[in-house]
XYZ file of C-alpha atoms in Angstrom:
582
model
C 111.084 59.500 53.285
C 110.341 58.920 57.091
C 109.998 55.247 56.348
C 113.605 55.347 54.722
C 114.991 57.458 57.660
C 113.456 55.143 60.166
C 114.809 51.826 58.538
C 112.787 50.713 55.491
C 114.766 48.549 52.874
C 112.271 49.505 50.517
C 108.777 51.337 50.343
C 105.715 51.365 48.110
C 103.709 54.247 47.065
C 100.438 55.227 45.126
C 100.834 56.586 41.803
C 98.457 59.426 40.580
C 96.204 57.006 39.283
C 95.413 52.899 39.005
C 96.589 52.456 42.598
C 94.612 50.139 45.065
C 93.910 53.281 47.532
C 92.521 55.496 45.163
C 92.388 58.461 47.886
C 96.202 58.337 48.412
C 97.803 59.130 45.002
C 101.107 60.798 44.511
C 102.566 62.888 41.596
C 104.945 61.285 39.460
C 107.514 64.382 40.441
C 107.057 63.486 44.217
C 107.939 59.769 43.350
C 111.015 60.794 41.504
C 112.156 62.836 44.706
C 111.622 59.751 46.718
C 113.755 57.771 44.519
C 116.652 60.035 44.555
C 116.280 60.179 48.392
C 115.988 56.250 48.840
C 118.594 54.984 46.265
C 121.657 56.245 47.794
C 120.630 54.118 50.924
C 120.162 50.994 48.408
C 116.831 51.261 49.301
C 113.918 50.467 46.907
C 110.848 52.255 45.699
C 107.926 50.002 44.550
C 104.758 51.800 42.777
C 101.049 50.299 43.218
C 99.474 50.178 39.839
C 97.537 47.283 41.281
C 93.916 48.122 40.059
C 92.064 46.608 37.359
C 91.983 48.933 34.334
C 89.450 49.650 31.789
C 89.899 49.598 27.921
C 89.449 53.370 27.965
C 92.286 53.321 30.514
C 94.771 51.542 28.890
C 96.884 54.475 27.049
C 96.844 56.289 30.155
C 98.320 53.476 31.975
C 100.838 52.849 29.546
C 102.099 56.470 29.808
C 101.996 56.241 33.628
C 104.363 53.259 33.358
C 106.711 55.008 31.122
C 106.973 58.172 33.475
C 107.411 55.879 36.404
C 110.350 54.203 34.741
C 112.023 57.453 33.805
C 111.450 58.389 37.506
C 113.508 55.674 38.480
C 110.888 53.251 40.144
C 112.358 49.927 40.781
C 109.256 47.948 40.874
C 105.559 48.073 40.070
C 103.012 46.145 41.987
C 100.600 44.514 39.624
C 97.091 42.825 39.385
C 96.084 43.385 35.905
C 97.730 41.327 33.233
C 97.476 44.119 30.816
C 99.846 46.248 33.136
C 102.394 43.249 33.113
C 102.508 43.436 29.314
C 102.887 47.127 29.220
C 106.001 46.741 31.115
C 107.758 44.470 28.867
C 110.222 47.007 27.451
C 110.601 48.754 30.575
C 113.525 48.534 33.019
C 111.344 47.582 36.225
C 110.561 44.342 38.228
C 107.064 43.375 38.328
C 105.799 42.091 41.856
C 102.493 40.292 41.928
C 100.225 42.306 44.279
C 98.192 40.297 46.867
C 95.095 41.500 44.760
C 96.158 38.403 42.331
C 94.896 36.118 45.115
C 98.406 34.171 45.558
C 97.515 31.171 48.199
C 98.907 28.412 46.295
C 101.791 26.534 45.041
C 100.125 26.628 41.549
C 99.401 30.060 41.570
C 102.698 31.401 42.513
C 104.414 28.967 39.999
C 102.378 30.735 37.249
C 102.914 34.121 38.530
C 106.802 33.301 38.055
C 106.535 31.617 34.587
C 104.809 34.666 33.090
C 107.337 37.282 34.432
C 106.838 38.187 38.279
C 109.957 38.087 40.027
C 108.180 38.499 43.492
C 104.863 37.624 44.775
C 102.909 39.140 47.741
C 101.140 36.352 49.374
C 97.742 36.272 50.645
C 97.677 37.365 53.972
C 95.782 34.268 55.240
C 98.542 31.806 54.773
C 100.283 29.775 57.787
C 104.047 29.025 58.089
C 103.653 25.641 56.784
C 101.809 26.893 53.626
C 104.459 29.680 53.046
C 107.105 26.905 53.804
C 105.313 24.675 50.810
C 105.439 27.525 48.358
C 108.858 28.112 49.034
C 110.202 24.592 48.614
C 108.305 24.168 45.565
C 109.373 27.405 43.938
C 112.645 28.815 45.470
C 113.669 31.108 42.893
C 110.556 33.538 43.725
C 110.900 36.251 46.009
C 108.230 35.875 48.950
C 106.607 39.016 50.344
C 104.327 38.881 53.386
C 102.416 41.189 55.337
C 103.678 41.386 59.009
C 101.707 44.330 60.436
C 98.803 46.338 59.988
C 94.935 46.208 58.886
C 93.322 43.179 57.752
C 91.066 42.610 55.039
C 88.462 39.896 55.882
C 88.161 38.573 52.386
C 91.199 37.149 50.193
C 92.527 40.115 48.349
C 91.206 40.707 44.921
C 88.238 38.562 45.851
C 86.260 40.771 47.476
C 83.034 42.391 45.554
C 81.002 43.449 48.547
C 82.011 47.333 48.425
C 81.165 47.146 44.653
C 77.940 45.228 45.027
C 76.738 47.619 47.986
C 77.980 50.874 47.070
C 79.207 50.708 43.395
C 82.750 51.030 44.943
C 85.235 48.724 43.673
C 87.942 47.281 45.991
C 89.718 46.159 42.791
C 89.574 49.772 41.765
C 91.107 51.316 44.868
C 87.554 52.594 46.263
C 86.822 50.142 49.020
C 84.031 51.320 51.047
C 85.025 48.841 54.054
C 81.764 46.731 54.217
C 83.496 44.507 56.549
C 83.854 47.434 59.062
C 80.187 47.737 59.369
C 77.527 46.372 62.016
C 75.538 43.373 61.307
C 72.928 41.107 63.000
C 73.259 37.474 62.490
C 70.051 35.505 61.639
C 69.041 31.607 61.094
C 67.009 30.238 58.199
C 63.976 30.608 60.439
C 64.611 34.328 61.107
C 65.617 33.736 64.455
C 68.410 36.447 65.601
C 71.630 34.721 66.969
C 73.775 37.829 67.237
C 72.447 41.444 67.384
C 74.288 44.438 66.043
C 78.156 43.394 66.096
C 80.904 43.789 63.739
C 81.129 40.121 62.756
C 83.406 40.727 59.897
C 85.789 43.160 61.527
C 89.172 41.984 62.148
C 91.939 42.979 64.594
C 95.289 44.286 63.159
C 97.864 41.968 62.250
C 101.170 42.171 64.491
C 104.033 39.484 63.651
C 106.881 41.324 65.016
C 107.538 38.264 67.256
C 107.777 35.986 64.234
C 110.179 37.542 61.607
C 112.751 34.368 62.350
C 109.876 31.910 61.939
C 109.117 33.823 58.495
C 112.633 33.896 57.290
C 113.174 30.151 57.789
C 110.334 29.288 55.645
C 111.647 31.450 52.882
C 110.328 34.823 53.402
C 112.580 37.561 51.892
C 110.473 40.729 52.336
C 108.291 41.789 55.547
C 105.417 44.113 54.356
C 103.840 46.815 56.597
C 100.651 48.140 56.034
C 100.244 51.460 56.054
C 97.166 52.831 54.146
C 95.841 56.265 55.225
C 98.291 56.049 58.355
C 100.045 59.152 59.922
C 103.507 59.994 60.106
C 103.737 58.702 63.654
C 102.520 55.399 62.794
C 105.126 55.380 59.798
C 107.890 56.313 62.096
C 107.025 54.146 64.851
C 106.266 50.698 63.226
C 109.156 51.055 60.711
C 111.646 51.566 63.635
C 110.079 48.466 65.504
C 110.442 46.059 62.928
C 113.948 47.459 61.541
C 115.516 47.104 65.114
C 113.846 43.333 65.451
C 115.186 42.672 61.883
C 118.553 43.665 62.615
C 118.502 41.599 65.994
C 117.547 38.758 63.721
C 120.469 39.311 61.516
C 123.132 39.810 64.476
C 122.031 36.317 65.727
C 122.481 34.756 62.160
C 125.174 36.946 60.363
C 125.955 33.911 58.091
C 122.161 33.507 57.136
C 120.731 36.878 56.809
C 121.654 40.493 55.572
C 119.693 43.720 55.144
C 119.083 44.541 51.451
C 119.893 48.220 51.942
C 122.664 50.336 53.996
C 122.669 52.524 56.747
C 122.489 52.781 60.596
C 119.643 54.320 62.260
C 119.693 56.137 65.422
C 116.363 57.167 67.002
C 115.184 59.733 69.534
C 112.723 57.293 71.089
C 111.857 53.923 71.730
C 109.415 52.196 69.473
C 106.279 50.845 71.065
C 103.660 49.393 68.773
C 101.104 49.670 71.578
C 101.161 53.400 71.327
C 100.308 53.524 67.518
C 96.695 53.184 66.098
C 95.664 49.422 66.400
C 92.403 47.458 66.788
C 94.165 45.099 68.909
C 96.637 42.804 67.569
C 96.661 39.097 66.300
C 99.127 37.041 64.352
C 96.012 35.673 62.087
C 96.570 32.280 60.759
C 100.370 32.041 60.840
C 100.192 29.046 63.158
C 96.765 28.018 61.991
C 93.229 28.932 62.710
C 93.145 30.585 66.749
C 90.123 32.284 68.168
C 91.573 35.730 68.607
C 91.136 37.448 65.294
C 88.218 39.313 65.305
C 87.413 42.608 66.761
C 83.554 42.142 66.753
C 83.147 45.049 69.369
C 84.194 47.921 67.248
C 86.204 48.610 64.030
C 87.939 51.588 65.612
C 91.354 51.637 67.644
C 91.193 50.917 71.312
C 94.898 51.320 71.896
C 96.772 50.025 74.751
C 95.224 49.066 78.157
C 96.307 51.841 80.818
C 94.464 50.820 84.054
C 91.209 50.449 85.686
C 88.722 53.005 86.724
C 89.304 53.238 90.594
C 86.696 56.289 92.137
C 84.459 58.381 90.354
C 83.317 62.014 91.257
C 81.220 64.331 89.679
C 83.997 65.814 87.386
C 86.789 63.382 87.448
C 87.970 59.885 88.118
C 91.393 58.330 89.159
C 92.826 55.307 87.479
C 94.713 52.289 89.007
C 97.887 51.271 87.138
C 101.352 52.252 86.113
C 100.528 54.452 83.229
C 101.130 58.084 82.961
C 98.539 60.591 81.416
C 98.762 63.873 79.605
C 96.419 66.845 78.656
C 94.656 65.877 75.574
C 94.790 62.150 75.681
C 92.004 60.045 73.988
C 90.856 57.615 76.138
C 87.985 54.676 75.714
C 86.022 51.647 77.244
C 83.642 49.406 76.444
C 80.121 50.137 78.290
C 77.767 47.251 79.481
C 76.235 47.062 75.992
C 79.967 46.585 74.615
C 79.752 49.775 72.818
C 82.942 51.781 72.472
C 82.577 55.087 74.555
C 85.346 57.570 73.529
C 86.227 60.894 75.452
C 89.547 63.133 75.954
C 91.262 64.191 78.983
C 90.991 67.706 79.423
C 93.136 68.032 82.471
C 95.504 65.387 84.006
C 96.671 65.520 87.714
C 98.784 62.511 88.358
C 96.644 59.705 87.885
C 93.167 61.963 88.343
C 91.687 62.661 84.921
C 89.075 65.544 84.259
C 87.586 64.919 81.081
C 85.818 67.659 78.801
C 82.445 65.835 79.678
C 82.106 62.927 81.974
C 81.250 60.054 79.907
C 78.205 57.883 80.551
C 78.522 54.361 81.650
C 81.940 54.841 83.410
C 81.970 52.626 86.470
C 84.590 51.748 89.099
C 86.469 48.659 87.623
C 85.880 49.629 83.930
C 88.877 48.683 81.990
C 90.451 51.687 80.466
C 92.302 52.047 77.143
C 94.330 54.984 75.299
C 94.008 55.327 71.561
C 95.559 58.836 71.295
C 98.544 59.183 73.191
C 99.562 63.059 73.257
C 103.066 62.815 74.652
C 104.031 59.961 72.098
C 102.528 62.154 69.150
C 104.283 65.184 70.277
C 107.466 63.276 70.245
C 107.061 61.779 66.805
C 106.153 65.259 65.494
C 109.565 66.198 65.858
C 112.881 64.802 64.023
C 113.108 61.261 65.426
C 115.852 59.297 63.529
C 118.897 59.815 61.562
C 120.278 57.272 58.941
C 123.734 57.255 58.072
C 125.868 54.832 56.063
C 129.293 53.735 57.874
C 132.272 53.799 55.224
C 135.798 52.990 55.401
C 138.132 54.991 53.132
C 141.539 54.120 51.700
C 143.875 56.471 50.344
C 146.774 55.335 47.960
C 149.449 56.780 46.109
C 149.862 55.703 42.168
C 152.302 56.828 39.860
C 150.385 60.011 38.330
C 148.527 60.968 41.661
C 146.199 59.382 44.041
C 143.482 56.477 44.365
C 140.689 57.271 46.955
C 138.259 54.342 47.702
C 135.468 53.901 50.007
C 134.032 50.522 51.065
C 130.376 49.937 52.037
C 129.797 46.327 53.326
C 131.354 44.170 50.615
C 131.255 46.777 47.696
C 134.109 49.313 46.908
C 134.348 52.321 44.941
C 137.361 53.922 43.695
C 138.267 57.278 41.958
C 141.547 58.350 40.682
C 142.855 61.805 40.984
C 145.851 62.825 38.740
C 148.177 65.220 40.842
C 152.105 65.859 41.285
C 153.491 63.540 43.891
C 155.157 66.380 46.373
C 156.909 65.347 49.415
C 155.395 67.004 52.420
C 157.531 69.297 55.017
C 155.358 67.959 57.946
C 153.491 64.528 58.581
C 150.340 64.977 56.475
C 148.506 61.970 58.111
C 146.358 63.886 60.685
C 145.174 66.738 58.233
C 144.311 64.057 55.516
C 141.935 62.448 57.876
C 140.573 65.405 59.239
C 139.796 66.720 55.652
C 138.247 63.473 54.415
C 136.158 62.685 57.191
C 134.316 65.913 57.021
C 131.374 64.557 55.565
C 128.800 67.114 57.090
C 125.149 66.734 56.090
C 125.776 63.907 53.797
C 124.329 60.389 54.699
C 127.781 59.075 55.188
C 129.893 58.671 58.245
C 133.816 57.728 57.963
C 134.818 54.950 60.448
C 138.117 54.693 59.334
C 140.853 56.209 56.781
C 143.509 53.593 55.687
C 146.497 55.552 54.796
C 149.686 53.161 53.971
C 152.812 53.392 56.358
C 155.262 55.788 54.854
C 152.822 57.947 52.982
C 154.498 61.531 53.144
C 152.792 63.398 50.212
C 151.330 66.967 50.384
C 147.885 67.231 49.448
C 146.498 70.746 49.317
C 143.160 71.162 51.233
C 141.248 72.167 48.193
C 142.396 68.801 46.491
C 141.370 66.767 49.519
C 137.894 68.687 49.569
C 137.311 67.916 45.998
C 138.439 64.021 46.457
C 135.904 63.878 49.125
C 132.874 65.681 47.362
C 133.622 63.440 44.201
C 133.637 60.295 46.101
C 130.340 61.082 47.887
C 128.777 61.890 44.663
C 129.969 58.623 43.173
C 128.642 56.741 46.255
C 125.190 58.761 45.921
C 124.704 57.903 42.160
C 125.453 54.124 42.590
C 122.010 52.178 41.642
C 121.707 48.338 40.991
C 121.055 47.884 37.263
C 117.268 47.539 36.772
C 115.846 44.079 35.769
C 114.698 43.631 32.194
C 111.317 42.152 32.504
C 110.515 38.865 30.303
C 106.934 38.541 29.978
C 106.224 34.976 28.984
C 103.241 33.604 27.152
C 101.183 32.186 29.876
C 100.219 28.582 30.292
C 96.822 27.818 31.825
C 96.175 29.525 35.056
C 94.479 27.674 37.696
C 90.709 27.550 37.008
C 88.238 29.591 39.055
C 84.735 28.428 39.896
C 83.284 31.690 38.759
C 84.537 33.511 35.518
C 84.296 37.086 37.399
C 87.293 36.077 39.488
C 89.708 36.443 36.996
C 89.078 40.085 37.323
C 89.372 40.623 33.657
C 88.381 44.246 32.720
C 90.115 45.039 29.301
C 90.546 43.286 26.108
C 94.358 43.172 26.372
C 94.240 41.022 29.852
C 91.571 39.141 27.984
C 93.842 38.111 25.041
C 96.621 37.688 27.373
C 94.506 34.913 29.076
C 93.356 33.661 25.860
C 89.881 33.571 27.417
C 86.866 35.081 25.373
C 83.920 36.522 27.135
C 85.056 36.733 30.648
C 84.625 39.905 32.233
C 85.210 41.469 35.783
C 82.340 41.668 38.317
C 82.677 45.639 37.890
C 81.347 45.268 34.473
C 78.943 42.481 34.319
C 78.589 41.605 38.064
C 78.191 37.595 38.777
C 76.011 34.813 40.612
C 79.071 33.548 42.999
C 80.167 35.001 46.345
C 80.919 38.560 46.741
C 83.500 37.466 49.550
C 85.549 34.568 50.390
C 86.957 34.474 53.857
C 89.140 32.276 55.887
C 87.713 33.949 58.673
C 84.633 31.853 60.001
C 81.869 33.512 61.968
C 80.618 30.046 63.157
C 84.197 29.200 64.410
C 84.404 32.842 66.095
C 81.291 32.260 67.988
C 82.335 28.600 69.102
C 80.207 26.645 67.059
C 82.700 24.935 64.913
C 82.598 21.202 65.541
C 85.367 20.394 63.380
C 87.628 22.601 65.942
C 86.012 21.247 69.194
C 83.324 23.713 69.496
C 79.630 23.452 70.460
C 77.000 21.885 68.114
C 75.026 24.855 66.651
C 71.635 25.364 67.940
C 70.391 27.380 64.731
C 69.144 26.208 61.520
C 71.319 27.143 58.350
C 71.862 28.911 56.178
C 72.803 31.749 58.474
C 72.522 35.588 57.047
C 74.056 38.915 57.732
C 71.592 41.675 58.144
C 72.959 45.229 57.413
C 71.519 48.022 59.474
C 69.302 48.964 56.204
C 67.986 45.485 55.910
C 70.217 44.100 53.038
C 70.724 40.501 53.722
C 73.758 38.407 53.117
C 73.636 34.521 53.155
C 76.845 32.706 54.587
C 78.057 29.421 53.377
C 80.384 27.391 55.277
C 82.743 25.491 53.027
C 84.284 23.000 55.665
C 86.033 20.853 53.457
C 88.157 23.984 52.538
C 87.878 25.765 55.977
C 86.617 28.807 54.159
C 83.392 30.985 54.567
C 81.902 32.624 51.816
C 79.393 35.562 51.772
C 76.646 35.906 49.054
C 74.440 38.628 48.047
C 70.732 37.734 48.854
């Protein structure tokens, strides 16, 4: 609901089960309440039923989809093709989750052909790759991630958590293998890197590139929000909504918002004051060297200044930032370990920690990863969203007609009444009564009453007219899409059969593929991760991109702290790194 209040055109939310974040399910009743809250704004509710489903779960999945349809859900995010088939008779759109590995024209075309109206593209795609997909498949709605945490593997093709911990990412139980610490060894056992977060990525931030994305055909900008708090939702949603509005003001002939409402905020959005691991645009403009966060998988936050002078119980900071009691601060020590502490007391730019941290020295760069002042501001009501309307009142033969216009849509109600001449001019009273919209989501910008209108209308009737018109506006909803699931043509083949993520007989029949089973059921001999992120490139040893010639002997291996080993394969032809369980 906070996302709606702060400017979202749509929200996605996990159902009680079968969502790709198993820890964050919501009841169907709560989802129904969300639909009732969102739809008057023209905002949509998309539910994530995007895990792979086992045979003994098919009936429960079917019942869930029916309940979500009855709750008013607009679309379902889907990974398993059995779910797509179950939606055939339900009035909800199907969106292909990024878990279906959507990185090529051929895959997007296949998904559209079998019934998906929207495809959430792989995070790794560049502007040029997105442009090519849109030019070849212009009728498919393309959704891209623009902000938030990044998975290092192509989504849907990561089996590391399942392999190591029996927790399937395709079943919503990812154990975040990629946020762990590794050493890197070469084929002779020589240590290349010791104890760093070699698979951990920064967070995505594409707020400065919304126009680029719109130009290449993107119609939906997705903010990743798994397990994030209310402050994050408010701040990030408001920041992107404001930037999107600015884009539309520059190009009103090209773009418009898909929902209604104007937001007013009690704060200035600032993405640096919300949880982040440092920011990257990822592969939007091709391969760049700033995507990894190898020092820490945690949030460092915004840079706030340099440590200047240290005493036994405090230190001061050179910079322009202001601090508050309780701020969370951190720095990287000489061993590049993240050290965090809390400001117990702040006097100007002098900070008194609860306990002085080890390794803090003059000249240390200081970051704030918990902004107490901002969190206090975000904990209060911080936005109001209202829909501007214009009313028109007309007399007709047997009474009155009251209309409301929102953008290019007009809603009209007829009220039978005797036409009685007024003894004094009614104009001001009519406007005063009709515009008393109070705590509704509407605000009246103008009331059009024709010249010469001189009819007496009792205040009680004006109140009824206003109330009924608001009820009509609130109840408006676009006709739901009837899903047409087509018989599939051949899907682009995978090198390893488990990559289809087929976990039930219904999906197996849909593909017309006998014997194919998901990694979670039968394992597999291929890679457990496929990554566009490349450790060799990140360390400066990719000759193809101007790096040094490697001094080690390949294959390289990642070593977990418990000794488990994972072999790296560098597929330079496809500019991809594959990770194998050794």
